[in-house]
Short mmCIF file of C-alpha atoms in Angstrom, two decimals:
data_model
loop_
_atom_site.label_atom_id
_atom_site.label_comp_id
_atom_site.label_asym_id
_atom_site.label_seq_id
_atom_site.Cartn_x
_atom_site.Cartn_y
_atom_site.Cartn_z
CA MET A 695 -24.92 94.87 24.19
CA THR A 696 -22.79 92.61 22.06
CA ASP A 697 -19.55 94.02 23.40
CA VAL A 698 -20.41 93.38 27.03
CA PRO A 699 -18.40 90.46 28.37
CA GLY A 700 -20.59 87.50 29.13
CA ALA A 701 -23.72 89.37 28.06
CA ALA A 702 -26.89 87.39 27.51
CA LYS A 703 -30.47 88.50 27.12
CA GLY A 704 -31.66 88.69 30.70
CA PRO A 705 -34.02 90.74 32.78
CA ILE A 706 -33.34 94.41 33.38
CA ILE A 707 -32.61 95.16 37.02
CA VAL A 708 -34.47 98.28 38.15
CA LEU A 709 -33.38 99.83 41.44
CA VAL A 710 -36.12 102.10 42.70
CA ARG A 711 -34.92 105.08 44.80
CA PRO A 712 -31.72 103.31 45.89
CA GLN A 713 -30.11 105.02 48.87
CA LEU A 714 -26.41 104.12 49.01
CA GLY A 715 -24.06 104.26 46.05
CA GLN A 716 -22.23 101.33 47.59
CA ASN A 717 -25.32 99.16 47.28
CA ILE A 718 -25.76 100.14 43.65
CA GLY A 719 -22.19 98.99 43.03
CA LYS A 720 -22.74 95.73 44.87
CA ALA A 721 -25.89 95.08 42.88
CA ALA A 722 -23.93 95.64 39.64
CA ARG A 723 -21.32 93.14 40.76
CA ALA A 724 -24.02 90.61 41.66
CA MET A 725 -25.63 91.06 38.25
CA LEU A 726 -22.52 90.67 36.13
CA ASN A 727 -21.51 87.51 37.98
CA PHE A 728 -24.52 85.92 36.35
CA GLY A 729 -24.39 87.70 33.04
CA LEU A 730 -26.92 90.48 33.66
CA THR A 731 -25.77 93.82 32.30
CA GLU A 732 -28.74 96.18 32.13
CA MET A 733 -29.35 98.28 35.21
CA ARG A 734 -31.88 101.08 35.50
CA LEU A 735 -32.08 103.53 38.36
CA VAL A 736 -35.24 105.34 39.38
CA ALA A 737 -34.56 108.59 41.27
CA PRO A 738 -31.41 107.48 43.10
CA ARG A 739 -31.29 109.40 46.39
CA ASP A 740 -27.78 110.79 45.96
CA GLY A 741 -27.95 111.44 42.22
CA TRP A 742 -26.02 109.71 39.47
CA PRO A 743 -23.20 108.96 38.87
CA ASN A 744 -22.30 108.20 42.48
CA PRO A 745 -18.59 107.96 43.33
CA GLU A 746 -19.22 105.24 45.90
CA ALA A 747 -20.72 102.86 43.39
CA GLY A 748 -17.55 102.12 41.40
CA PRO A 749 -15.34 100.69 44.15
CA ALA A 750 -18.19 98.49 45.41
CA ALA A 751 -18.73 97.07 41.94
CA SER A 752 -15.32 95.34 42.05
CA GLY A 753 -14.82 95.62 38.32
CA ALA A 754 -18.40 95.46 37.09
CA ASP A 755 -17.97 99.02 35.81
CA VAL A 756 -19.57 98.25 32.48
CA VAL A 757 -22.90 97.78 34.24
CA LEU A 758 -22.62 101.13 36.04
CA GLU A 759 -21.44 103.00 32.96
CA ARG A 760 -24.47 101.88 31.00
CA ALA A 761 -26.97 102.34 33.81
CA GLN A 762 -29.89 104.51 32.74
CA VAL A 763 -31.65 106.92 35.08
CA PHE A 764 -35.41 107.55 35.13
CA ASP A 765 -37.70 109.77 37.14
CA THR A 766 -40.45 107.25 37.67
CA VAL A 767 -40.89 103.49 37.73
CA GLN A 768 -43.35 103.75 34.88
CA ASP A 769 -40.77 105.41 32.66
CA ALA A 770 -38.19 102.80 33.60
CA ILE A 771 -40.36 99.88 32.58
CA ALA A 772 -42.10 101.46 29.60
CA ASP A 773 -40.42 99.11 27.10
CA CYS A 774 -40.72 95.94 29.18
CA ALA A 775 -43.27 93.24 28.49
CA THR A 776 -43.04 91.50 31.84
CA VAL A 777 -42.27 93.13 35.16
CA PHE A 778 -41.62 91.46 38.48
CA ALA A 779 -41.58 93.23 41.83
CA SER A 780 -39.07 91.82 44.31
CA THR A 781 -40.80 92.04 47.66
CA VAL A 782 -42.43 89.97 50.34
CA ARG A 783 -46.04 88.96 49.83
CA ARG A 784 -48.40 91.92 50.10
CA ARG A 785 -51.69 91.63 51.87
CA ASP A 786 -52.89 94.77 50.18
CA LEU A 787 -52.55 93.46 46.63
CA ILE A 788 -53.99 90.45 44.93
CA MET A 789 -51.43 89.32 42.40
CA PRO A 790 -49.41 86.26 41.53
CA VAL A 791 -46.53 85.48 43.88
CA LEU A 792 -43.66 83.55 42.30
CA GLY A 793 -40.47 82.06 43.65
CA PRO A 794 -37.14 82.80 41.93
CA GLU A 795 -37.30 79.59 39.90
CA GLU A 796 -40.79 80.29 38.64
CA MET A 797 -39.72 83.80 37.69
CA ALA A 798 -36.77 82.41 35.78
CA ASP A 799 -39.00 79.90 34.04
CA SER A 800 -41.45 82.56 32.97
CA ILE A 801 -38.69 84.84 31.62
CA GLY A 802 -36.91 81.92 30.04
CA GLY A 803 -38.56 81.31 26.72
CA SER A 804 -39.80 84.79 25.99
CA ALA A 805 -38.17 87.13 23.50
CA ALA A 806 -39.84 90.15 25.14
CA ARG A 807 -37.90 92.17 27.69
CA ALA A 808 -38.44 91.49 31.35
CA ALA A 809 -37.58 93.69 34.31
CA VAL A 810 -37.32 93.15 38.04
CA LEU A 811 -38.03 96.01 40.44
CA PHE A 812 -36.15 96.32 43.73
CA GLY A 813 -37.18 98.92 46.30
CA PRO A 814 -35.11 101.23 48.51
CA GLU A 815 -32.86 99.45 51.01
CA ARG A 816 -34.78 100.46 54.09
CA SER A 817 -38.42 100.57 53.12
CA GLY A 818 -38.84 98.43 50.02
CA LEU A 819 -41.26 99.07 47.20
CA GLU A 820 -44.42 101.04 47.81
CA THR A 821 -47.77 99.45 47.11
CA ASP A 822 -48.36 101.58 44.01
CA GLU A 823 -45.04 100.46 42.60
CA VAL A 824 -45.65 96.79 43.27
CA ALA A 825 -49.01 97.17 41.57
CA LEU A 826 -47.24 98.09 38.33
CA ALA A 827 -45.73 94.64 38.11
CA ASN A 828 -47.20 91.52 36.57
CA ALA A 829 -46.19 89.43 39.53
CA ILE A 830 -44.40 89.54 42.85
CA VAL A 831 -41.20 87.55 43.12
CA THR A 832 -40.17 86.58 46.60
CA VAL A 833 -37.29 84.46 47.86
CA PRO A 834 -38.50 81.78 50.29
CA ILE A 835 -36.51 82.58 53.38
CA ASN A 836 -36.19 81.70 57.06
CA PRO A 837 -39.40 83.20 58.47
CA GLU A 838 -37.66 83.92 61.75
CA PHE A 839 -34.64 85.62 60.24
CA ALA A 840 -35.47 87.37 57.01
CA SER A 841 -32.58 89.71 56.37
CA LEU A 842 -31.73 89.77 52.68
CA ASN A 843 -30.00 92.93 51.58
CA LEU A 844 -30.40 94.46 48.14
CA ALA A 845 -27.35 92.85 46.51
CA GLN A 846 -28.26 89.45 47.97
CA ALA A 847 -31.77 89.63 46.57
CA VAL A 848 -30.31 90.64 43.21
CA ILE A 849 -27.75 87.85 43.17
CA LEU A 850 -30.27 85.13 44.01
CA LEU A 851 -32.62 86.18 41.23
CA ALA A 852 -29.76 86.66 38.77
CA TYR A 853 -28.43 83.23 39.67
CA GLU A 854 -31.76 81.56 39.07
CA TRP A 855 -32.12 83.32 35.76
CA SER A 856 -28.62 82.32 34.66
CA LYS A 857 -29.36 78.67 35.39
CA ARG A 858 -32.09 78.82 32.77
CA SER A 859 -30.09 80.84 30.28
CA ALA A 860 -27.57 79.76 27.71
CA LEU A 861 -24.83 81.20 29.88
CA ALA A 862 -25.18 78.42 32.35
CA GLN A 863 -23.20 75.46 31.20
CA PRO A 864 -23.96 72.30 33.04
CA PRO A 865 -20.90 71.78 35.22
CA ALA A 866 -18.68 69.54 33.18
CA LYS A 867 -18.34 66.19 34.79
CA GLU A 868 -14.62 65.69 34.68
CA LEU A 869 -15.07 62.42 36.41
CA GLU A 870 -13.33 59.50 34.87
CA PRO A 871 -15.81 56.75 34.09
CA PRO A 872 -15.77 53.77 36.42
CA ALA A 873 -13.44 51.01 35.34
CA PRO A 874 -14.88 47.97 33.58
CA HIS A 875 -15.61 45.09 35.89
CA GLY A 876 -12.82 43.03 34.39
CA GLU A 877 -10.30 45.50 35.77
CA LEU A 878 -11.93 45.45 39.16
CA GLN A 879 -11.77 41.66 38.98
CA GLY A 880 -8.05 41.88 38.34
CA LEU A 881 -7.68 44.05 41.42
CA MET A 882 -9.71 41.59 43.51
CA ASP A 883 -7.66 38.63 42.32
CA GLN A 884 -4.45 40.43 43.18
CA LEU A 885 -5.77 41.38 46.62
CA ASP A 886 -7.05 37.87 47.34
CA GLN A 887 -3.68 36.45 46.41
CA ALA A 888 -1.77 38.98 48.49
CA LEU A 889 -3.98 38.36 51.51
CA GLU A 890 -3.69 34.62 50.98
CA SER A 891 0.09 34.89 51.12
CA LYS A 892 -0.19 36.67 54.46
CA GLY A 893 -2.48 34.05 55.96
CA TYR A 894 -5.35 36.54 56.18
CA PHE A 895 -8.10 34.07 55.33
CA HIS A 896 -8.56 32.11 58.50
CA PRO A 897 -10.30 29.92 59.39
CA PRO A 898 -10.81 28.34 55.96
CA SER A 899 -14.53 27.91 56.62
CA ARG A 900 -14.89 31.72 56.65
CA THR A 901 -12.81 32.36 53.53
CA ARG A 902 -15.68 32.57 51.12
CA ALA A 903 -17.74 34.94 53.26
CA THR A 904 -14.70 37.13 53.90
CA LYS A 905 -13.91 37.30 50.19
CA ASN A 906 -17.48 38.34 49.47
CA THR A 907 -17.29 41.06 52.08
CA ILE A 908 -14.09 42.38 50.54
CA ARG A 909 -15.66 42.25 47.12
CA THR A 910 -18.64 44.35 48.15
CA ILE A 911 -16.34 46.86 49.80
CA PHE A 912 -14.28 47.35 46.66
CA THR A 913 -17.14 47.08 44.18
CA LYS A 914 -18.84 50.17 45.52
CA THR A 915 -15.85 52.45 45.02
CA SER A 916 -16.61 53.64 41.47
CA TRP A 917 -12.89 53.73 40.82
CA SER A 918 -11.73 54.59 37.33
CA SER A 919 -9.22 52.51 35.38
CA ARG A 920 -6.48 54.88 36.44
CA GLU A 921 -7.52 54.58 40.06
CA VAL A 922 -7.71 50.82 39.90
CA LYS A 923 -4.14 50.82 38.58
CA ALA A 924 -3.06 53.10 41.41
CA VAL A 925 -4.64 50.86 44.03
CA ARG A 926 -2.95 47.83 42.46
CA GLY A 927 0.34 49.68 42.79
CA ILE A 928 -0.43 50.37 46.43
CA ILE A 929 -1.16 46.71 47.17
CA ARG A 930 2.01 45.70 45.37
CA ALA A 931 4.00 48.13 47.50
CA LEU A 932 2.39 47.00 50.73
CA VAL A 933 3.26 43.32 50.31
CA LEU A 934 6.88 44.01 49.42
CA PRO A 935 9.58 43.87 52.05
CA PRO A 936 10.52 47.38 53.19
CA ARG A 937 12.75 49.15 50.67
CA LYS A 938 15.96 50.69 51.90
CA ARG A 939 16.93 54.00 50.35
CA MET B 183 -30.20 73.27 68.31
CA THR B 184 -33.91 73.27 69.01
CA ASP B 185 -33.87 76.82 70.32
CA VAL B 186 -32.37 78.29 67.19
CA PRO B 187 -34.98 80.18 65.21
CA GLY B 188 -35.71 78.48 61.93
CA ALA B 189 -33.11 75.83 62.55
CA ALA B 190 -33.08 72.81 60.27
CA LYS B 191 -30.58 70.05 59.80
CA GLY B 192 -28.36 71.53 57.12
CA PRO B 193 -24.73 71.43 56.12
CA ILE B 194 -22.10 72.85 58.44
CA ILE B 195 -20.39 75.90 56.94
CA VAL B 196 -16.63 75.72 57.49
CA LEU B 197 -14.67 78.92 56.90
CA VAL B 198 -11.01 78.05 56.44
CA ARG B 199 -8.58 80.75 57.57
CA PRO B 200 -11.07 83.58 57.07
CA GLN B 201 -9.38 86.97 57.01
CA LEU B 202 -11.91 89.68 57.90
CA GLY B 203 -14.30 89.50 60.83
CA GLN B 204 -16.76 91.43 58.73
CA ASN B 205 -16.89 88.63 56.21
CA ILE B 206 -17.47 86.06 58.93
CA GLY B 207 -20.43 88.13 60.07
CA LYS B 208 -21.79 88.44 56.55
CA ALA B 209 -21.48 84.71 56.06
CA ALA B 210 -23.43 84.13 59.28
CA ARG B 211 -26.19 86.43 58.04
CA ALA B 212 -26.27 84.65 54.69
CA MET B 213 -26.54 81.29 56.46
CA LEU B 214 -29.34 82.16 58.84
CA ASN B 215 -31.44 83.64 56.04
CA PHE B 216 -31.74 80.10 54.78
CA GLY B 217 -31.89 78.30 58.09
CA LEU B 218 -28.25 77.24 58.42
CA THR B 219 -26.93 77.69 61.94
CA GLU B 220 -23.71 75.73 62.32
CA MET B 221 -20.52 77.60 61.50
CA ARG B 222 -17.01 76.33 62.08
CA LEU B 223 -13.88 78.42 61.79
CA VAL B 224 -10.46 77.01 61.02
CA ALA B 225 -7.63 79.24 62.24
CA PRO B 226 -9.33 82.61 61.69
CA ARG B 227 -6.58 85.13 60.90
CA ASP B 228 -7.54 87.65 63.58
CA GLY B 229 -8.53 85.17 66.28
CA TRP B 230 -11.99 84.57 67.69
CA PRO B 231 -14.27 86.14 68.78
CA ASN B 232 -13.78 89.05 66.41
CA PRO B 233 -15.51 92.34 67.29
CA GLU B 234 -16.13 93.15 63.63
CA ALA B 235 -18.19 90.04 63.00
CA GLY B 236 -21.23 90.98 65.10
CA PRO B 237 -22.26 94.21 63.38
CA ALA B 238 -21.88 92.61 59.94
CA ALA B 239 -24.12 89.72 60.97
CA SER B 240 -27.13 92.07 61.21
CA GLY B 241 -28.76 90.06 63.95
CA ALA B 242 -27.52 86.57 63.10
CA ASP B 243 -25.65 86.57 66.40
CA VAL B 244 -26.80 83.10 67.33
CA VAL B 245 -24.68 81.70 64.50
CA LEU B 246 -21.58 83.57 65.67
CA GLU B 247 -22.09 82.71 69.33
CA ARG B 248 -22.19 79.02 68.52
CA ALA B 249 -19.33 79.07 66.02
CA GLN B 250 -16.68 76.53 66.87
CA VAL B 251 -12.98 77.11 66.24
CA PHE B 252 -10.54 74.45 65.06
CA ASP B 253 -6.84 74.39 64.30
CA THR B 254 -7.06 72.32 61.15
CA VAL B 255 -9.57 71.47 58.45
CA GLN B 256 -9.26 67.81 59.38
CA ASP B 257 -10.34 68.52 62.95
CA ALA B 258 -13.24 70.62 61.74
CA ILE B 259 -14.68 67.88 59.53
CA ALA B 260 -13.80 64.87 61.66
CA ASP B 261 -17.47 64.11 62.43
CA CYS B 262 -18.80 64.82 58.93
CA ALA B 263 -19.70 62.07 56.50
CA THR B 264 -19.79 64.19 53.36
CA VAL B 265 -17.59 67.18 52.69
CA PHE B 266 -17.79 69.62 49.79
CA ALA B 267 -15.07 72.10 48.85
CA SER B 268 -16.37 75.37 47.43
CA THR B 269 -13.86 76.25 44.75
CA VAL B 270 -13.41 76.45 41.03
CA ARG B 271 -12.50 73.30 39.22
CA ARG B 272 -8.95 72.16 40.00
CA ARG B 273 -6.69 70.81 37.32
CA ASP B 274 -4.43 69.25 39.93
CA LEU B 275 -7.11 67.01 41.42
CA ILE B 276 -9.41 64.51 39.81
CA MET B 277 -12.61 64.58 41.79
CA PRO B 278 -16.32 65.06 41.19
CA VAL B 279 -17.40 68.64 40.40
CA LEU B 280 -20.97 69.46 41.34
CA GLY B 281 -23.18 72.48 40.88
CA PRO B 282 -25.10 73.91 43.85
CA GLU B 283 -28.26 71.98 42.96
CA GLU B 284 -26.43 68.70 42.70
CA MET B 285 -24.78 69.37 46.04
CA ALA B 286 -28.18 70.09 47.58
CA ASP B 287 -29.58 66.91 46.06
CA SER B 288 -26.78 64.85 47.44
CA ILE B 289 -27.12 66.30 50.94
CA GLY B 290 -30.92 66.16 50.76
CA GLY B 291 -32.06 62.81 51.96
CA SER B 292 -29.13 61.72 54.07
CA ALA B 293 -29.18 61.70 57.85
CA ALA B 294 -25.38 61.94 57.99
CA ARG B 295 -23.77 65.33 58.55
CA ALA B 296 -22.43 67.31 55.63
CA ALA B 297 -19.99 70.21 55.58
CA VAL B 298 -18.98 72.77 52.99
CA LEU B 299 -15.47 74.23 53.06
CA PHE B 300 -14.84 77.83 52.00
CA GLY B 301 -11.29 79.13 51.63
CA PRO B 302 -9.74 82.45 52.66
CA GLU B 303 -11.19 85.48 50.86
CA ARG B 304 -8.13 86.22 48.81
CA SER B 305 -6.56 82.91 47.96
CA GLY B 306 -9.24 80.26 48.33
CA LEU B 307 -8.66 76.69 49.47
CA GLU B 308 -5.29 75.03 49.04
CA THR B 309 -5.01 71.84 47.04
CA ASP B 310 -4.41 69.75 50.14
CA GLU B 311 -7.59 71.09 51.67
CA VAL B 312 -9.68 70.49 48.57
CA ALA B 313 -8.35 66.94 48.51
CA LEU B 314 -9.99 66.30 51.89
CA ALA B 315 -13.45 66.76 50.38
CA ASN B 316 -15.66 64.21 48.66
CA ALA B 317 -16.48 66.63 45.87
CA ILE B 318 -15.92 70.14 44.62
CA VAL B 319 -18.96 72.38 44.48
CA THR B 320 -18.74 75.29 42.09
CA VAL B 321 -21.30 77.92 41.14
CA PRO B 322 -21.61 78.21 37.35
CA ILE B 323 -20.77 81.82 36.80
CA ASN B 324 -20.09 84.35 34.06
CA PRO B 325 -16.70 83.14 32.78
CA GLU B 326 -15.72 86.68 31.91
CA PHE B 327 -16.63 88.17 35.27
CA ALA B 328 -16.28 85.71 38.07
CA SER B 329 -16.29 87.77 41.23
CA LEU B 330 -18.25 86.00 43.94
CA ASN B 331 -17.28 87.01 47.43
CA LEU B 332 -17.39 84.72 50.44
CA ALA B 333 -20.84 85.68 51.69
CA GLN B 334 -22.29 85.44 48.18
CA ALA B 335 -20.92 81.95 47.69
CA VAL B 336 -22.33 80.98 51.07
CA ILE B 337 -25.76 82.44 50.36
CA LEU B 338 -26.13 80.72 46.99
CA LEU B 339 -25.29 77.32 48.41
CA ALA B 340 -27.45 77.90 51.49
CA TYR B 341 -30.32 78.97 49.25
CA GLU B 342 -30.09 75.84 47.11
CA TRP B 343 -29.96 73.68 50.18
CA SER B 344 -33.02 75.36 51.67
CA LYS B 345 -34.99 74.73 48.50
CA ARG B 346 -34.39 71.00 48.83
CA SER B 347 -34.89 70.87 52.56
CA ALA B 348 -38.38 72.29 52.22
CA LEU B 349 -39.18 69.29 50.04
CA ALA B 350 -37.05 66.90 51.99
CA GLN B 351 -38.73 63.66 52.82
CA PRO B 352 -37.58 61.51 55.70
CA PRO B 353 -34.54 59.69 54.36
CA ALA B 354 -35.21 56.45 52.63
CA LYS B 355 -33.64 53.49 54.39
CA GLU B 356 -29.97 53.94 53.81
CA LEU B 357 -27.57 51.13 53.63
CA GLU B 358 -24.90 51.76 56.18
CA PRO B 359 -24.21 55.51 56.29
CA PRO B 360 -20.80 56.67 55.12
CA ALA B 361 -18.17 56.81 57.86
CA PRO B 362 -17.29 60.18 59.39
CA HIS B 363 -14.23 61.82 57.94
CA GLY B 364 -12.26 61.26 61.13
CA GLU B 365 -12.40 57.51 60.52
CA LEU B 366 -11.41 57.90 56.90
CA GLN B 367 -8.56 60.09 58.09
CA GLY B 368 -7.41 57.29 60.40
CA LEU B 369 -7.38 54.94 57.43
CA MET B 370 -5.39 57.41 55.35
CA ASP B 371 -2.86 57.95 58.11
CA GLN B 372 -2.38 54.22 58.46
CA LEU B 373 -1.99 53.76 54.72
CA ASP B 374 0.45 56.67 54.41
CA GLN B 375 2.54 55.22 57.19
CA ALA B 376 2.48 51.73 55.74
CA LEU B 377 3.47 53.00 52.29
CA GLU B 378 6.15 55.18 53.84
CA SER B 379 7.68 52.13 55.50
CA LYS B 380 7.85 50.42 52.13
CA GLY B 381 9.57 53.34 50.44
CA TYR B 382 6.55 53.92 48.21
CA PHE B 383 6.78 57.70 48.20
CA HIS B 384 9.62 58.41 45.84
CA PRO B 385 10.97 60.83 44.79
CA PRO B 386 10.25 63.06 47.80
CA SER B 387 9.26 65.95 45.53
CA ARG B 388 6.23 63.94 44.37
CA THR B 389 5.15 62.78 47.82
CA ARG B 390 2.58 65.48 48.41
CA ALA B 391 0.92 65.06 45.02
CA THR B 392 0.90 61.29 45.39
CA LYS B 393 -0.71 61.53 48.81
CA ASN B 394 -3.40 63.81 47.41
CA THR B 395 -4.08 61.33 44.63
CA ILE B 396 -4.41 58.50 47.11
CA ARG B 397 -6.68 60.64 49.26
CA THR B 398 -9.06 61.40 46.41
CA ILE B 399 -9.15 57.71 45.49
CA PHE B 400 -10.17 56.65 48.98
CA THR B 401 -12.41 59.61 49.77
CA LYS B 402 -14.83 58.70 47.00
CA THR B 403 -15.52 55.22 48.27
CA SER B 404 -18.51 56.01 50.55
CA TRP B 405 -17.31 53.27 52.85
CA SER B 406 -19.22 52.76 56.08
CA SER B 407 -17.51 52.61 59.48
CA ARG B 408 -17.59 48.83 59.30
CA GLU B 409 -16.00 48.86 55.87
CA VAL B 410 -13.32 51.33 56.92
CA LYS B 411 -12.43 48.97 59.75
CA ALA B 412 -12.27 46.04 57.34
CA VAL B 413 -9.95 47.92 54.97
CA ARG B 414 -7.72 48.86 57.87
CA GLY B 415 -7.52 45.17 58.73
CA ILE B 416 -6.59 44.40 55.15
CA ILE B 417 -3.78 46.97 55.14
CA ARG B 418 -2.52 45.64 58.46
CA ALA B 419 -2.42 42.13 57.02
CA LEU B 420 -0.68 43.21 53.83
CA VAL B 421 2.26 44.88 55.56
CA LEU B 422 2.88 41.95 57.88
CA PRO B 423 5.50 39.36 57.07
CA PRO B 424 3.89 36.21 55.61
CA ARG B 425 2.32 34.05 58.30
CA LYS B 426 3.25 30.40 58.36
CA ARG B 427 0.44 28.05 59.26
#
C-alpha cells in the first residue's frame, strides 16, 4: 500500500451486498478523503467491476482498482482482528455498542487489522452478519430524522478514524501571537492623545472612567503586533485633515 | 422552531451562491440528520424554490421549506454573532483557522447565534466573503486527495456540532455577548467611509485588500454591542475638526 497517495494503516471498509455501483464509488471517495484505501466487497448485486462506480468516485480510482471481492462476510474478514458492524442498535443481539469516536479509539493503538461492515443500502446488515462483529458502531443521530446514506456513514467513521491517525495534522494555527502589552500601551497613548486633541474627554470628571472603558475595549482584541501597527496607522489617518488627490 | 423534529439551537448553515438544487437538498438532509434546521441561501444560481432540492432532501423538507433567501452574505449573517467560513486555509487572509471540533467547542456554550458559510460547489467562497467571518473552519483531510463535496462538508461540521450539543451545559454567565454582525458591519462601513474621506485607501489597486485586512482586524475583537457603539463614537470624534473649549 506504500504507493497509495495519503495511505495510512486504517480499517478496511467492507461493503456487504452493495446495490448501486454509484454508491460504491461514493464510498471510495469518502474513504480516500480521510486516507482509507482498502475496500472489500461482499457479493455486490451487479457484479464487479461496475461501470457506474468510477464516475461517482471522483478520482478515488485507486480504491476501486484495488477493491477485493468475496462471496461471504466471513471470507472478507478472515484476516481481521477486530470487526465493527455499522448499524443501529439491535434488540436481537447483546453486544457492545460504540460511537464513532470510541471505535476510532479502539482501532487507534492496535497493529492488528480492523474492518468495518456496512450493509446493503436498503436493508442494512442482517442479524447473522452483525453477530460476526466484535462490536456495533452507530452514529448518534437525530432520532426523528435518521437518514444517513452509505457514503455518509462511511465518511463519518473514516473522519473519526483519521482524527486519531497520523494523517490528521492538528490544524496549524497561523494566528499571529498577540502583541506585547507595551505595544498595546503605545496604541492607547496615541488614541488618548488623538481623542484629547478632539475634545472627546468631556466633562473632565469622567475622563478617567472613559479612558478605562476604552482600555478594556481595546485590550480584549488579541491584536498582533502587525495589527496594532495597522490600527495605529488608521488612527493617524483619521485625525489628519482630508487629503486631496 | 419548537415544532421541528429533533430541533436544537445549532449554527445556521449559509449556502453562498449554491449551483445545483440537488446539492441544496443533500445539504438539508445532512443538516437534519444532526438536528440542524436553519438554512439560508445567498443568491442561489437557479432561484428558489428549486424543484430538484426536494427529492434530494430525502424527507428533510422542513429544512427546505423554512430556508430563507438573501441577496448578499452580509444580509444573511446580519443577526449572527459568530460566523465561520468553511474553506481551506487562505494565504491572502490572516485569520484563525479552526478544525471542526474547535468550531463546535467555540459554538458550544454560547447563547448567541452562529453561522457557517459554504461557498459555491465549484469555486468555493471568495476572499471578500471569507473576510466577513470570525474564523475559517477547515476539515483536516488527505492532502493528496481532498475531494469533499458540499453535503459532506456540511455533514461533518453538523456531526461535530451535535456531539457537543448533546453534552452542552447551559451557558456559563457570559460577559456581554458579542455584537451581531450587522452592527459590526455598520462600524466597518463607517470606518471605510471615514478613511475614504482622508484619502487613506491608496493606491486604488490595493483598496480591496486593505479593506479586507481592516475587516479581519476588527472582526476578531468580540466586541459587544455597547463596545461597538463606543468605538463608533471614537471614530466619529477622530474625524471631526479639533473642538475648542
